Backbone as CSV, one residue per row, in Angstrom:
resi,resn,N_x,N_y,N_z,CA_x,CA_y,CA_z,C_x,C_y,C_z
1,UNK,-90.592,4.413,55.899,-89.386,3.802,56.344,-89.721,2.496,57.055
2,UNK,-88.896,1.543,56.793,-89.125,0.185,57.287,-88.018,-0.202,58.256
3,UNK,-88.418,-1.035,59.223,-87.454,-1.547,60.186,-87.242,-3.046,59.898
4,UNK,-85.992,-3.453,59.994,-85.636,-4.846,59.895,-85.082,-5.279,61.248
5,UNK,-85.711,-6.294,61.840,-85.267,-6.816,63.139,-84.562,-8.142,62.900
6,UNK,-83.296,-8.196,63.288,-82.536,-9.430,63.178,-82.481,-10.078,64.541
7,UNK,-82.929,-11.302,64.608,-82.904,-12.074,65.860,-81.826,-13.170,65.750
8,UNK,-80.960,-13.229,66.706,-79.960,-14.295,66.770,-80.253,-15.064,68.058
9,UNK,-80.538,-16.345,67.885,-80.843,-17.243,68.990,-79.741,-18.278,69.090
10,UNK,-79.317,-18.525,70.329,-78.252,-19.497,70.608,-78.621,-20.385,71.769
11,UNK,-78.210,-21.633,71.692,-78.486,-22.560,72.790,-77.625,-23.796,72.654
12,UNK,-77.365,-24.413,73.777,-76.722,-25.732,73.815,-77.756,-26.823,73.690
13,UNK,-79.020,-26.485,73.790,-80.138,-27.411,73.708,-80.798,-27.257,72.333
14,UNK,-80.379,-28.089,71.403,-80.881,-27.925,70.021,-82.388,-28.070,69.890
15,UNK,-82.958,-28.988,70.646,-84.424,-29.204,70.571,-85.170,-27.961,71.065
16,UNK,-84.716,-27.375,72.176,-85.372,-26.169,72.685,-85.206,-25.010,71.705
17,UNK,-84.037,-24.858,71.121,-83.778,-23.785,70.136,-84.687,-23.939,68.914
18,UNK,-84.746,-25.151,68.386,-85.610,-25.396,67.190,-87.070,-25.212,67.511
19,UNK,-87.458,-25.563,68.720,-88.870,-25.308,69.130,-89.247,-23.860,69.174
20,UNK,-88.325,-23.020,69.726,-88.535,-21.588,69.778,-88.596,-21.006,68.358
21,UNK,-87.653,-21.440,67.523,-87.609,-20.943,66.141,-88.907,-21.312,65.431
22,UNK,-89.382,-22.541,65.597,-90.670,-22.962,64.960,-91.823,-22.093,65.473
23,UNK,-91.827,-21.746,66.749,-92.892,-20.887,67.308,-92.848,-19.513,66.681
24,UNK,-91.643,-18.970,66.508,-91.472,-17.628,65.877,-91.971,-17.677,64.448
25,UNK,-91.592,-18.741,63.724,-92.029,-18.866,62.308,-93.511,-18.945,62.217
26,UNK,-94.150,-19.749,63.015,-95.603,-19.913,62.919,-96.329,-18.609,63.327
27,UNK,-95.793,-17.915,64.312,-96.422,-16.608,64.705,-96.278,-15.597,63.576
28,UNK,-95.117,-15.511,62.936,-94.903,-14.598,61.815,-95.833,-14.946,60.667
29,UNK,-96.017,-16.234,60.369,-96.913,-16.634,59.284,-98.352,-16.230,59.592
30,UNK,-98.788,-16.438,60.831,-100.150,-16.084,61.231,-100.377,-14.579,61.109
31,UNK,-99.370,-13.769,61.414,-99.529,-12.331,61.387,-99.261,-11.760,60.001
32,UNK,-98.781,-12.584,59.068,-98.497,-12.139,57.711,-97.205,-11.324,57.603
33,UNK,-96.294,-11.549,58.497,-95.006,-10.809,58.501,-94.042,-11.443,57.516
34,UNK,-93.239,-10.575,56.889,-92.161,-11.034,56.011,-91.013,-11.523,56.897
35,UNK,-90.695,-12.801,56.785,-89.658,-13.430,57.604,-88.634,-14.120,56.740
36,UNK,-87.392,-13.853,56.994,-86.300,-14.531,56.286,-85.596,-15.406,57.315
37,UNK,-85.372,-16.648,56.925,-84.685,-17.580,57.815,-85.663,-18.658,58.286
38,UNK,-85.199,-19.473,59.151,-84.027,-19.355,59.958,-82.776,-19.787,59.185
39,UNK,-81.696,-19.071,59.426,-80.420,-19.421,58.882,-79.620,-20.114,59.991
40,UNK,-79.116,-21.297,59.665,-78.388,-22.059,60.667,-76.883,-21.877,60.460
41,UNK,-76.194,-21.703,61.537,-74.711,-21.655,61.518,-74.199,-23.020,61.900
42,UNK,-72.957,-23.329,61.465,-72.393,-24.628,61.916,-72.304,-24.645,63.433
43,UNK,-72.576,-25.771,64.050,-72.472,-25.852,65.508,-71.067,-25.475,65.952
44,UNK,-70.995,-24.750,67.039,-69.676,-24.323,67.593,-69.372,-25.187,68.795
45,UNK,-68.274,-25.898,68.707,-67.888,-26.794,69.818,-66.863,-26.037,70.707
46,UNK,-67.216,-25.937,71.989,-66.396,-25.179,72.896,-65.865,-26.099,74.001
47,UNK,-64.694,-25.783,74.526,-64.074,-26.514,75.593,-63.660,-25.541,76.691
48,UNK,-64.015,-25.872,77.927,-63.700,-25.023,79.072,-62.848,-25.824,80.060
49,UNK,-61.635,-25.351,80.363,-60.803,-26.072,81.391,-61.443,-25.917,82.754
50,UNK,-61.277,-26.966,83.572,-61.829,-26.917,84.929,-60.696,-27.175,85.958
51,UNK,-60.402,-26.196,86.732,-59.351,-26.308,87.753,-59.932,-27.023,88.956
52,UNK,-59.055,-27.881,89.574,-59.473,-28.629,90.770,-59.502,-27.740,92.012
53,UNK,-58.745,-26.694,92.033,-58.643,-25.790,93.191,-58.939,-24.349,92.709
54,UNK,-59.352,-23.510,93.626,-59.688,-22.152,93.331,-58.440,-21.257,93.206
55,UNK,-57.381,-21.583,93.923,-56.213,-20.691,93.838,-55.363,-21.066,92.656
56,UNK,-54.711,-20.031,92.118,-53.962,-20.187,90.865,-52.646,-20.936,90.897
57,UNK,-52.110,-21.243,92.081,-50.789,-21.905,92.141,-50.899,-23.434,92.135
58,UNK,-52.111,-23.958,91.875,-52.328,-25.399,91.811,-52.702,-25.798,90.369
59,UNK,-51.918,-26.645,89.732,-52.106,-27.004,88.343,-53.063,-28.212,88.150
60,UNK,-53.604,-28.758,89.238,-54.491,-29.895,89.106,-55.779,-29.470,88.410
61,UNK,-56.263,-30.304,87.531,-57.469,-30.026,86.768,-58.350,-31.265,86.645
62,UNK,-59.635,-30.941,86.492,-60.588,-31.986,86.112,-60.598,-32.059,84.600
63,UNK,-61.287,-33.057,84.052,-61.445,-33.097,82.591,-62.146,-31.831,82.126
64,UNK,-61.811,-31.370,80.974,-62.415,-30.147,80.404,-63.907,-30.387,80.169
65,UNK,-64.662,-29.318,80.281,-66.081,-29.398,80.016,-66.254,-29.042,78.523
66,UNK,-66.860,-29.945,77.767,-67.076,-29.770,76.335,-68.573,-29.573,76.077
67,UNK,-68.902,-28.615,75.239,-70.321,-28.412,74.907,-70.399,-27.800,73.499
68,UNK,-71.610,-27.841,72.984,-71.875,-27.385,71.616,-72.928,-26.256,71.709
69,UNK,-72.707,-25.200,70.940,-73.648,-24.094,70.847,-74.224,-24.060,69.438
70,UNK,-75.564,-24.057,69.355,-76.263,-23.994,68.073,-76.812,-22.571,67.902
71,UNK,-76.742,-22.075,66.665,-77.147,-20.673,66.392,-78.122,-20.656,65.209
72,UNK,-79.179,-19.875,65.376,-80.150,-19.605,64.306,-80.338,-18.125,64.192
73,UNK,-80.452,-17.633,62.950,-80.733,-16.215,62.712,-82.035,-16.027,61.902
74,UNK,-82.823,-15.066,62.282,-84.045,-14.742,61.572,-84.107,-13.241,61.342
75,UNK,-84.821,-12.809,60.293,-85.047,-11.407,60.022,-86.548,-11.175,59.860
76,UNK,-87.064,-10.177,60.572,-88.435,-9.780,60.401,-88.457,-8.420,59.758
77,UNK,-89.094,-8.288,58.598,-89.156,-7.043,57.858,-90.504,-6.391,58.166
78,UNK,-90.443,-5.170,58.674,-91.683,-4.461,59.074,-92.242,-5.104,60.349
79,UNK,-93.542,-5.003,60.500,-94.245,-5.657,61.646,-93.499,-5.353,62.922
80,UNK,-93.268,-4.103,63.229,-92.501,-3.701,64.417,-93.047,-4.246,65.732
81,UNK,-94.430,-4.236,65.835,-95.054,-4.759,67.062,-94.766,-6.249,67.232
82,UNK,-94.829,-6.997,66.174,-94.573,-8.434,66.242,-93.101,-8.678,66.638
83,UNK,-92.184,-7.956,66.012,-90.755,-8.084,66.353,-90.506,-7.752,67.800
84,UNK,-91.130,-6.699,68.282,-90.969,-6.279,69.701,-91.508,-7.366,70.606
85,UNK,-92.688,-7.915,70.316,-93.269,-8.932,71.132,-92.427,-10.209,71.196
86,UNK,-91.836,-10.549,70.055,-90.980,-11.743,69.989,-89.735,-11.515,70.841
87,UNK,-89.108,-10.348,70.630,-87.897,-10.058,71.356,-88.084,-9.938,72.882
88,UNK,-89.281,-9.585,73.314,-89.587,-9.459,74.722,-90.130,-10.755,75.333
89,UNK,-90.339,-11.771,74.489,-90.911,-13.035,74.962,-90.047,-13.627,76.068
90,UNK,-90.676,-14.367,76.937,-89.988,-14.993,78.070,-89.427,-16.346,77.590
91,UNK,-88.203,-16.371,77.094,-87.561,-17.572,76.599,-87.018,-18.380,77.762
92,UNK,-86.890,-19.688,77.533,-86.274,-20.545,78.579,-84.820,-20.067,78.835
93,UNK,-84.322,-20.364,80.020,-82.945,-19.981,80.335,-81.897,-20.621,79.427
94,UNK,-82.264,-21.727,78.788,-81.303,-22.433,77.927,-81.174,-21.773,76.559
95,UNK,-82.014,-20.773,76.240,-81.967,-20.121,74.939,-81.600,-18.641,75.166
96,UNK,-80.560,-18.186,74.469,-80.116,-16.787,74.533,-80.554,-16.117,73.237
97,UNK,-81.122,-14.889,73.373,-81.564,-14.162,72.193,-80.956,-12.782,72.175
98,UNK,-80.578,-12.328,70.950,-80.142,-10.978,70.762,-80.992,-10.387,69.619
99,UNK,-81.403,-9.147,69.775,-82.204,-8.469,68.750,-81.448,-7.242,68.284
100,UNK,-81.408,-7.049,66.976,-80.732,-5.911,66.353,-81.752,-5.304,65.408
101,UNK,-82.020,-3.988,65.540,-82.969,-3.308,64.687,-82.264,-2.354,63.764
102,UNK,-82.608,-2.434,62.480,-81.982,-1.576,61.475,-83.104,-0.794,60.766
103,UNK,-82.929,0.473,60.559,-83.873,1.279,59.879,-83.514,1.390,58.428
104,UNK,-84.378,1.002,57.522,-84.154,1.013,56.070,-84.941,2.180,55.458
105,UNK,-84.236,3.006,54.718,-84.889,4.143,54.006,-85.256,3.684,52.644
106,UNK,-86.406,4.147,52.166,-86.879,3.767,50.817,-86.012,4.388,49.748
107,UNK,-86.003,3.782,48.591,-85.216,4.294,47.438,-85.753,5.617,46.966
108,UNK,-84.858,6.539,46.628,-85.247,7.830,46.065,-85.685,8.857,47.091
109,UNK,-85.526,8.497,48.345,-85.869,9.484,49.391,-84.631,10.112,49.951
110,UNK,-84.647,11.369,50.185,-83.532,12.091,50.788,-83.405,11.811,52.257
111,UNK,-82.196,12.053,52.813,-82.004,11.829,54.252,-82.457,12.998,55.064
């Protein structure tokens, strides 16, 4: 039985994100792991309103805060220890990571 680890990395700092993804790719290549990706999603542009006062009965606002979130997805097939080490890595605060593990059963095997 094989495990597939899907890593989703997000950041507003594109350079930091791409640096982390490059590190993951080079580590996987050195270890001989099967890696799919990185798959890039279109940048997501977000806008956050900023109120001038804390209480809700004041409609005064500052200009909205606009920022962009970049997303990359990678899949590691097998190499459970490598996937675990990558997911537990101490990433910079500017990079958010989510790990999802799926168990794949081989063809022709009963449950």
